[in-house]
PDB file of C-alpha atoms in Angstrom:
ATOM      1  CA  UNK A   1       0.000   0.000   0.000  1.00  0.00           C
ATOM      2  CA  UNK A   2       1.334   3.852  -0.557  1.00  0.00           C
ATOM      3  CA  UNK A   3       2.338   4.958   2.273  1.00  0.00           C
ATOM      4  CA  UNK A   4       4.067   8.774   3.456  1.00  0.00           C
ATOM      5  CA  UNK A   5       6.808   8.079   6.348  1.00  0.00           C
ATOM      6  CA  UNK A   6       7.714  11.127   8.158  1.00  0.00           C
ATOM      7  CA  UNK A   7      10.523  10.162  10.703  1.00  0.00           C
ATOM      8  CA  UNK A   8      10.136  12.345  13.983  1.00  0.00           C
ATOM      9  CA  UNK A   9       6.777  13.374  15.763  1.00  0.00           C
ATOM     10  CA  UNK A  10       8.684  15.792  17.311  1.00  0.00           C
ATOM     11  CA  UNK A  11      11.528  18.140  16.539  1.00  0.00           C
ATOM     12  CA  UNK A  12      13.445  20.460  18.868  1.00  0.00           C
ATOM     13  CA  UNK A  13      15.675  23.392  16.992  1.00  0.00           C
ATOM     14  CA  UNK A  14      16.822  26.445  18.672  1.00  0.00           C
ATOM     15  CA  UNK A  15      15.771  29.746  17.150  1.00  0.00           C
ATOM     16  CA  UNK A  16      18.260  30.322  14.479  1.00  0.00           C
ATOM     17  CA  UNK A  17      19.481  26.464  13.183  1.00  0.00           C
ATOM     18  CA  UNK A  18      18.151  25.067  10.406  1.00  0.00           C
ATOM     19  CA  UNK A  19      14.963  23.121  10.256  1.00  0.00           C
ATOM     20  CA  UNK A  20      15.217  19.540   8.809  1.00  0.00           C
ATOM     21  CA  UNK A  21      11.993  17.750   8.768  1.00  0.00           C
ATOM     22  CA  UNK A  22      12.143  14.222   6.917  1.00  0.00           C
ATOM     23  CA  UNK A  23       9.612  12.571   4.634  1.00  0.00           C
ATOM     24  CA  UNK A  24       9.705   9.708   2.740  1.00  0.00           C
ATOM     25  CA  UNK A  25       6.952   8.477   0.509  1.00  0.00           C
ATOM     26  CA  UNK A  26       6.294   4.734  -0.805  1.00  0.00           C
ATOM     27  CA  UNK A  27       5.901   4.890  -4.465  1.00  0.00           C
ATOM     28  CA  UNK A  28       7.330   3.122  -7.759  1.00  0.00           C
ATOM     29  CA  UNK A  29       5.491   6.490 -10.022  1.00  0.00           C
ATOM     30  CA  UNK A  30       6.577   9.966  -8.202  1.00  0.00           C
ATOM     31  CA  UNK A  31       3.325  11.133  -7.190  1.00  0.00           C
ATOM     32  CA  UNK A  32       2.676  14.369  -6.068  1.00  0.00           C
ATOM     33  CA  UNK A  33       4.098  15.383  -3.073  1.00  0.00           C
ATOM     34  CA  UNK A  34       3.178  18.096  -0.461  1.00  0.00           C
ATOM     35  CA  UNK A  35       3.749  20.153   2.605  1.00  0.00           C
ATOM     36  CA  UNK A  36       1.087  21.711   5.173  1.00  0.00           C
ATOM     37  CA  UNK A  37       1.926  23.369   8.286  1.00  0.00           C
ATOM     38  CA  UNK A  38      -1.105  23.874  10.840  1.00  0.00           C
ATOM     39  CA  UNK A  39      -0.792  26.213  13.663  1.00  0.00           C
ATOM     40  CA  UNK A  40      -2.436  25.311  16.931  1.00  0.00           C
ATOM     41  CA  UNK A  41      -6.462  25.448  16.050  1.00  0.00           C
ATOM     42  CA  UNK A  42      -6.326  26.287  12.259  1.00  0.00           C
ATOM     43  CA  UNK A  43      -6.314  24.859   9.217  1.00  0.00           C
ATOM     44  CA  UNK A  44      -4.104  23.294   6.777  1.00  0.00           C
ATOM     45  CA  UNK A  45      -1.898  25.706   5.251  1.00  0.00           C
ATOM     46  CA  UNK A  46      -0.001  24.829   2.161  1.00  0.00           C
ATOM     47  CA  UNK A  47       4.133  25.293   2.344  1.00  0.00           C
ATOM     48  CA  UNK A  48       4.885  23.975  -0.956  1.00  0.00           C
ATOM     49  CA  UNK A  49       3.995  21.302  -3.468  1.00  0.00           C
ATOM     50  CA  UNK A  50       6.118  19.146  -6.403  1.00  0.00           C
ATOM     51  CA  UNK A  51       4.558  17.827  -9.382  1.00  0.00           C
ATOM     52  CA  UNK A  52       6.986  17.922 -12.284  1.00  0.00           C
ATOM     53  CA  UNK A  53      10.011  19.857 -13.392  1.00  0.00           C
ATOM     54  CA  UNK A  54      12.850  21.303 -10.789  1.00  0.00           C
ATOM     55  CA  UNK A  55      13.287  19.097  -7.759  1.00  0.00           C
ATOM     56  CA  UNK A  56      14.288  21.985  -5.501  1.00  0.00           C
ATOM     57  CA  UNK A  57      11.213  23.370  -4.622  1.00  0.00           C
ATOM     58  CA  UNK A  58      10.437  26.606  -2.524  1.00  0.00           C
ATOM     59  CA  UNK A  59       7.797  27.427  -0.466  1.00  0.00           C
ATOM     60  CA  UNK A  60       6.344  30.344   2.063  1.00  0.00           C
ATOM     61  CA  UNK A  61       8.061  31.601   5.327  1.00  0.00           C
ATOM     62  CA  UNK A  62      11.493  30.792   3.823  1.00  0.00           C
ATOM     63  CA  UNK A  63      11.071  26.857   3.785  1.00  0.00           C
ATOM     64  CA  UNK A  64      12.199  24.203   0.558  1.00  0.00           C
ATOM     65  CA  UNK A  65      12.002  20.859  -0.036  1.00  0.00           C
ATOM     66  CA  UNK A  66      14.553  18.942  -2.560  1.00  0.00           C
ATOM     67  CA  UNK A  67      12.618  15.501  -4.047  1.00  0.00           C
ATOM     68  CA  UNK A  68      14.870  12.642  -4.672  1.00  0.00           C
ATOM     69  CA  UNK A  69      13.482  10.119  -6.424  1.00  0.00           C
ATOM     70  CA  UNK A  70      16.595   7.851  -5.850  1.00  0.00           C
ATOM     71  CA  UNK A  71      15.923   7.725  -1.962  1.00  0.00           C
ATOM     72  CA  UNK A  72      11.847   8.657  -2.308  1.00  0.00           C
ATOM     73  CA  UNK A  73      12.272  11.789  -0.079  1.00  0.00           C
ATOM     74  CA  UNK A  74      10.709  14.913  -0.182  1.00  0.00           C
ATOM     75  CA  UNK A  75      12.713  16.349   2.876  1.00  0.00           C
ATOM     76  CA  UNK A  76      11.787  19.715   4.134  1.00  0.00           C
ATOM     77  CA  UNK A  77      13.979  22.765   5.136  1.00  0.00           C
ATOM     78  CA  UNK A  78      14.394  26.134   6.414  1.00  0.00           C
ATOM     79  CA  UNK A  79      18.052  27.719   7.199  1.00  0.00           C
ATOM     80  CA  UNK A  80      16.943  29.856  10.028  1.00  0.00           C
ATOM     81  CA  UNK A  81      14.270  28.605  12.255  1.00  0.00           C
ATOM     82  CA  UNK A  82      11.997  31.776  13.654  1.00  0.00           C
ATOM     83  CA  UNK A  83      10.143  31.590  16.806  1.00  0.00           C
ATOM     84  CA  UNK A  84       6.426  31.289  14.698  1.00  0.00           C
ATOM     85  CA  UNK A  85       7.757  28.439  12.720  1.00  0.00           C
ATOM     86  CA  UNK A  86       6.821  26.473  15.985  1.00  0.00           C
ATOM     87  CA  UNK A  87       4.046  24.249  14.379  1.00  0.00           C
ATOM     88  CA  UNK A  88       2.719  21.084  13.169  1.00  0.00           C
ATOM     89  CA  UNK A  89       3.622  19.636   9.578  1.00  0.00           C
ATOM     90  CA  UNK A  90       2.760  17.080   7.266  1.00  0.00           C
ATOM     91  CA  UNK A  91       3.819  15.776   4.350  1.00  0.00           C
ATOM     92  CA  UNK A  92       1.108  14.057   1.810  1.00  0.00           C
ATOM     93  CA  UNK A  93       1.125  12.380  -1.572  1.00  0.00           C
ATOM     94  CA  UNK A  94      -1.294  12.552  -4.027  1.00  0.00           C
ATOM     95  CA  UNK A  95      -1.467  10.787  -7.775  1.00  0.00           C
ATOM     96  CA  UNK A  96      -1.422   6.878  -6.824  1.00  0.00           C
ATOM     97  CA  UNK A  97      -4.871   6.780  -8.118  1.00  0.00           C
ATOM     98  CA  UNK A  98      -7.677   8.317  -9.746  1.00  0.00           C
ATOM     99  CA  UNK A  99      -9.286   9.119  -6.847  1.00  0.00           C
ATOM    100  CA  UNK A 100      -9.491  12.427  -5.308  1.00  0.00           C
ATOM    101  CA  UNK A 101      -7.310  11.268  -2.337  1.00  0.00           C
ATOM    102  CA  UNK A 102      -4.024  12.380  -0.619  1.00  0.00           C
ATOM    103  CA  UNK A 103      -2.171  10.594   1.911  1.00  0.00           C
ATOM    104  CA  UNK A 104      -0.790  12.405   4.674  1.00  0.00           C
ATOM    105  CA  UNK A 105       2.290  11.298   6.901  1.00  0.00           C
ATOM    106  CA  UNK A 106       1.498  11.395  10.505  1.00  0.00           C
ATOM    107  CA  UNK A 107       3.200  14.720  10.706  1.00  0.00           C
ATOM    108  CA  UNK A 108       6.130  16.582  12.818  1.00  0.00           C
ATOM    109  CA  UNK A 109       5.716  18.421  15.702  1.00  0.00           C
ATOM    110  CA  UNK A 110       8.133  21.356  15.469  1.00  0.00           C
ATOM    111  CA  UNK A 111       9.142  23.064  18.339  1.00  0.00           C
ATOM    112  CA  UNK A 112      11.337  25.883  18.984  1.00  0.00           C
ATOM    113  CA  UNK A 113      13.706  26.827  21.673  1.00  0.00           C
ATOM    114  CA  UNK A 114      14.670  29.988  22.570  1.00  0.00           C
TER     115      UNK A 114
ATOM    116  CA  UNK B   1      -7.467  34.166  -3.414  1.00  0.00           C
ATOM    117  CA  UNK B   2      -7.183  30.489  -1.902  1.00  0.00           C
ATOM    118  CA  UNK B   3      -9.724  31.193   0.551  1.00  0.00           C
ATOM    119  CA  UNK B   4     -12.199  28.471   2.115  1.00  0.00           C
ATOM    120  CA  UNK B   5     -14.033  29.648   4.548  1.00  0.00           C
ATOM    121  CA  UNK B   6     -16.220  27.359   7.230  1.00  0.00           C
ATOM    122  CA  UNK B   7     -18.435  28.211   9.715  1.00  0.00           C
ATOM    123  CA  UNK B   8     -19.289  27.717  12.598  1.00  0.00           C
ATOM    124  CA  UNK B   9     -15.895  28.492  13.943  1.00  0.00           C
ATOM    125  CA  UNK B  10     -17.061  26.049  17.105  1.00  0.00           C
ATOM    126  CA  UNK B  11     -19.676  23.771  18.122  1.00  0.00           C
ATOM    127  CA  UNK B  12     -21.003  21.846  21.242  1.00  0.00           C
ATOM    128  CA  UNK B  13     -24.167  20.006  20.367  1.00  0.00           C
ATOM    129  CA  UNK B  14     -26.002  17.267  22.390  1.00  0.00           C
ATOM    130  CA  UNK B  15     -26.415  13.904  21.228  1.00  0.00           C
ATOM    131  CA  UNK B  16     -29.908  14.352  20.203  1.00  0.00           C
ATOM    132  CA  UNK B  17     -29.101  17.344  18.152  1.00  0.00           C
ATOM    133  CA  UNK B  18     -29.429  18.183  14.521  1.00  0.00           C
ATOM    134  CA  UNK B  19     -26.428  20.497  13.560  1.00  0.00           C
ATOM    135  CA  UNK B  20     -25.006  21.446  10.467  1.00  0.00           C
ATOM    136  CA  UNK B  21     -21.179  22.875   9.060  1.00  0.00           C
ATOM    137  CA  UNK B  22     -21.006  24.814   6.487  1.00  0.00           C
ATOM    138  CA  UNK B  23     -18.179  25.264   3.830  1.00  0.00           C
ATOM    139  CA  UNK B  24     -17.757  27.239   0.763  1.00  0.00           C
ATOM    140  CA  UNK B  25     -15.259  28.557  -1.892  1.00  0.00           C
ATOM    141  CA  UNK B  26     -15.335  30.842  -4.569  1.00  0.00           C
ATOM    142  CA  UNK B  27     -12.404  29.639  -6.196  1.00  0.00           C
ATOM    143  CA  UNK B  28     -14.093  27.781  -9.311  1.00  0.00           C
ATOM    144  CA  UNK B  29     -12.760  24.286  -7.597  1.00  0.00           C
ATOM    145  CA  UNK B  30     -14.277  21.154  -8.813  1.00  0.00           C
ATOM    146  CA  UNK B  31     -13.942  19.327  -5.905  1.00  0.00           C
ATOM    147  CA  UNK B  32     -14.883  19.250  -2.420  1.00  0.00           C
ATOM    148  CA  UNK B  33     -14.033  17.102   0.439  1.00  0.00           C
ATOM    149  CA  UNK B  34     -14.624  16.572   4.508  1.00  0.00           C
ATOM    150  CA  UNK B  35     -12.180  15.853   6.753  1.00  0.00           C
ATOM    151  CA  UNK B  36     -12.050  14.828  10.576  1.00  0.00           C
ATOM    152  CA  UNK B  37      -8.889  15.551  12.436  1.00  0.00           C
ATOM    153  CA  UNK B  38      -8.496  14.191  15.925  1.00  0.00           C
ATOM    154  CA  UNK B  39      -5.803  15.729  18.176  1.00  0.00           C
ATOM    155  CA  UNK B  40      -2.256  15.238  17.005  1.00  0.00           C
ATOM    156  CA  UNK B  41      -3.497  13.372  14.297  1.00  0.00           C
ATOM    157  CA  UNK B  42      -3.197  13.775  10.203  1.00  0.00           C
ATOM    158  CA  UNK B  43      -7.012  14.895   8.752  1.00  0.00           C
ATOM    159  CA  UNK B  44      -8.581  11.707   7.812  1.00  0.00           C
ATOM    160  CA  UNK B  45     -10.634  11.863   4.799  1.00  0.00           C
ATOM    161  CA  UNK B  46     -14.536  11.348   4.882  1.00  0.00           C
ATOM    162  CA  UNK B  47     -16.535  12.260   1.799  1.00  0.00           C
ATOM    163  CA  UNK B  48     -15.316  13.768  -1.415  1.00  0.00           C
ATOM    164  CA  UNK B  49     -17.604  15.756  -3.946  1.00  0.00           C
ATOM    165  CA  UNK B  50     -16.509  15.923  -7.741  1.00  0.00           C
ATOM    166  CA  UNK B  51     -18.594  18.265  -9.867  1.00  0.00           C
ATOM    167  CA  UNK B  52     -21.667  18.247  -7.157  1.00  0.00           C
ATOM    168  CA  UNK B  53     -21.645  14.531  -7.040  1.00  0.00           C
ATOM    169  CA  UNK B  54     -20.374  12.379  -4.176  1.00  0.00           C
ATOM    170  CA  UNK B  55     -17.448  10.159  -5.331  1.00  0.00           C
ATOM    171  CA  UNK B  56     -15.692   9.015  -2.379  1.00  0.00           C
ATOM    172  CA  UNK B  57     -17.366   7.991   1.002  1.00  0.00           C
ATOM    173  CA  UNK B  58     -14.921   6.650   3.365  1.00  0.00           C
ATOM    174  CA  UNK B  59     -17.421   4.142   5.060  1.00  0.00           C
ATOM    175  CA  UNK B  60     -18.233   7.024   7.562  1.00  0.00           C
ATOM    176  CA  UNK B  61     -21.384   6.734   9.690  1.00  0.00           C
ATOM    177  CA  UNK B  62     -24.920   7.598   8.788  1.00  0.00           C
ATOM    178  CA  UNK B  63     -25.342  10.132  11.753  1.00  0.00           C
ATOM    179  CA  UNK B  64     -22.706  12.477   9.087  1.00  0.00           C
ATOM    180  CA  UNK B  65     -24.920  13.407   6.098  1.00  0.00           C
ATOM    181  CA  UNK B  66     -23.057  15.533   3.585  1.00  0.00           C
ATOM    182  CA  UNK B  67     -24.818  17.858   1.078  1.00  0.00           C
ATOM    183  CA  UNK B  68     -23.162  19.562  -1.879  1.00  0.00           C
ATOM    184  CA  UNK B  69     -26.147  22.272  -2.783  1.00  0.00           C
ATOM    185  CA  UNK B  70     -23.548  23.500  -5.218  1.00  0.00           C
ATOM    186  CA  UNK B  71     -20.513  23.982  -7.130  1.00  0.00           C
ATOM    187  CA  UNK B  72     -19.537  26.558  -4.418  1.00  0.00           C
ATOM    188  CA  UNK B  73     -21.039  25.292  -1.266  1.00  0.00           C
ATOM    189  CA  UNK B  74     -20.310  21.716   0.887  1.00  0.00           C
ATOM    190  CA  UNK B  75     -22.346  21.399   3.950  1.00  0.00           C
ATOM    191  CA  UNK B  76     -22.320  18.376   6.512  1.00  0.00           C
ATOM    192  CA  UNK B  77     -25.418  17.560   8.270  1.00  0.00           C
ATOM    193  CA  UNK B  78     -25.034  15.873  11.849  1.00  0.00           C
ATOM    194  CA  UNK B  79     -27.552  13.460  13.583  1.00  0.00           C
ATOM    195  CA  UNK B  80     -27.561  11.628  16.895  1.00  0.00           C
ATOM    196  CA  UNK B  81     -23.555  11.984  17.279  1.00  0.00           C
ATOM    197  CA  UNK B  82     -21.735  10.219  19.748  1.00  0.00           C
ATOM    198  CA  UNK B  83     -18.835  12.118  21.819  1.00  0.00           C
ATOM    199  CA  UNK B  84     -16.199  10.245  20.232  1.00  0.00           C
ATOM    200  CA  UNK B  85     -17.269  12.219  17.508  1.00  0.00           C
ATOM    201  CA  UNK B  86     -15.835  15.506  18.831  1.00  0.00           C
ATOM    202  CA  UNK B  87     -13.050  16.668  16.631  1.00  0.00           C
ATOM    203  CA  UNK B  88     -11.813  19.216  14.275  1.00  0.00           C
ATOM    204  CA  UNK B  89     -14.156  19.019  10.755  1.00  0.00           C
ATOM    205  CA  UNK B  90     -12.124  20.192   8.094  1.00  0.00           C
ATOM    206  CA  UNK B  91     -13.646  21.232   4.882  1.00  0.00           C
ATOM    207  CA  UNK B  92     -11.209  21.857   1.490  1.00  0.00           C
ATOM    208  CA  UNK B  93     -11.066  22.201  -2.048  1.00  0.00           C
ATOM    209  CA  UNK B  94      -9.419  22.212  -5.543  1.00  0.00           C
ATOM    210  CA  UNK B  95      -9.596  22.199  -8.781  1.00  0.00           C
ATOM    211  CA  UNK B  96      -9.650  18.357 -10.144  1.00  0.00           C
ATOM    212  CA  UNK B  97      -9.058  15.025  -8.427  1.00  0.00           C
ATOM    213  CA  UNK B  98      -5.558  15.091  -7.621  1.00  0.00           C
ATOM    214  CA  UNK B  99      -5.065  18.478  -7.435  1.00  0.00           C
ATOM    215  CA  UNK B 100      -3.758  20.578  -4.413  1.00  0.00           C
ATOM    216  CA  UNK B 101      -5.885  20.893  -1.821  1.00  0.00           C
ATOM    217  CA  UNK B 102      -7.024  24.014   0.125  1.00  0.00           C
ATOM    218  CA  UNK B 103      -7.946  23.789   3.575  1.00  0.00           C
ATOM    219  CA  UNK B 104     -10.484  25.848   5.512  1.00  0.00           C
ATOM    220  CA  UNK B 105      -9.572  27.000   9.245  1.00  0.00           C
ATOM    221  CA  UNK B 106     -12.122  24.155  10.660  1.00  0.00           C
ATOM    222  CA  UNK B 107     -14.865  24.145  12.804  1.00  0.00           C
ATOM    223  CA  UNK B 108     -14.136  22.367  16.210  1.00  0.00           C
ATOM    224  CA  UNK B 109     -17.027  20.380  17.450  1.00  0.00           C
ATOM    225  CA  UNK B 110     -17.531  18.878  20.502  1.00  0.00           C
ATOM    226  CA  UNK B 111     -20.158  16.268  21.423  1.00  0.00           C
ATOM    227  CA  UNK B 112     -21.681  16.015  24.803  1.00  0.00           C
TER     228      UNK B 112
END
């Protein structure tokens, strides 16, 4: 079954390192791949997205992700980690099917310390 | 504009009570879709509406009746809900199966 495997529930940077959140996704056709960040009590915001074309992708707030089809990563980053960055995050894949669906990893809690 | 918007915001209903949630975008999206999201959980999916018609129901319970009155509009009728129903209801959108999604901020319901 497809699966998205994001290694970490939680992640601990202090304000100013770089952000490194990991996600790998189960797939023998690159799907689509994804990043949301949800602050405490909203919605899903969207960070960035890959479909086709440049691998290096970049998003909002200062964040990227590279895909790699050779290790089936989608690996997200951000040089400088800010205070408001503290969030949760998930990665999801869509394009295994037909079917309007998208499966999400079971996300990243990222905190950050002073 | 990416904007979905949902209301209620919150939502504390009885379990004999008849609520509904309310989503819409004015995007020109295709599709529609529910989510539920328990705490520290990823959203999981529950219906999905593709030009007005239901396409996808994740085996979710009668007592959640979604209604898609149109292209713009996704509503989710409750019934006799059960408190391990309380959770965050999600509602989002895009353009064509497959697409990126766009979530709304939620409405968080809890079930007494």
């Amino acid at each position: 079954a497809q699966s998205v495997t994001q290694l970490g529930s939680h992640v601990s940077v202090s304000e100013g390192a770089l952000v490194l959140l990991r996600c790998n996704y189960s797939s023998s056709v690159p799907p689509y791949l994804f990043w949301y960040v949800q602050y405490p009590n909203q919605g899903l915001q969207l960070l960035l997205k890959y479909t086709t074309g440049a691998t290096l992708v970049k998003g909002i707030n200062g964040f990227e992700a590279e895909f790699k089809k050779s290790e089936t990563s989608f690996h997200l980053t951000k040089p400088s980690a800010h205070m408001s960055d503290a969030a949760e995050y998930f990665c999801a894949a869509s394009g295994y099917s037909s079917a309007s669906k998208i499966i999400f990893g079971s996300g990243t809690r990222l905190s950050i310390r002073p | 504009d990416t904007e979905v918007t949902q209301t209620p915001k919150h939502l504390v209903m009885g379990m004999t009570n008849k609520k509904s949630l309310k989503c819409e975008q004015h995007m020109g999206h295709r599709a529609m879709y529910w989510y539920k999201q328990k705490a520290k959980k990823p959203p999981e999916l529950m219906f999905v509406y593709s030009y007005e018609k239901l396409s996808i129901n994740e085996s979710v319970p009668s007592r959640f009746s979604p209604e898609c009155p149109n292209s713009s509009l996704l509503n989710l009728h409750l019934h006799a809900l059960q408190p391990e129903d309380s959770a965050l209801y999600l509602c989002a959108s895009s353009q064509g199966a497959q697409e990126t999604q766009y979530f709304g901020p939620g409405t968080r319901l809890l079930v007494l």
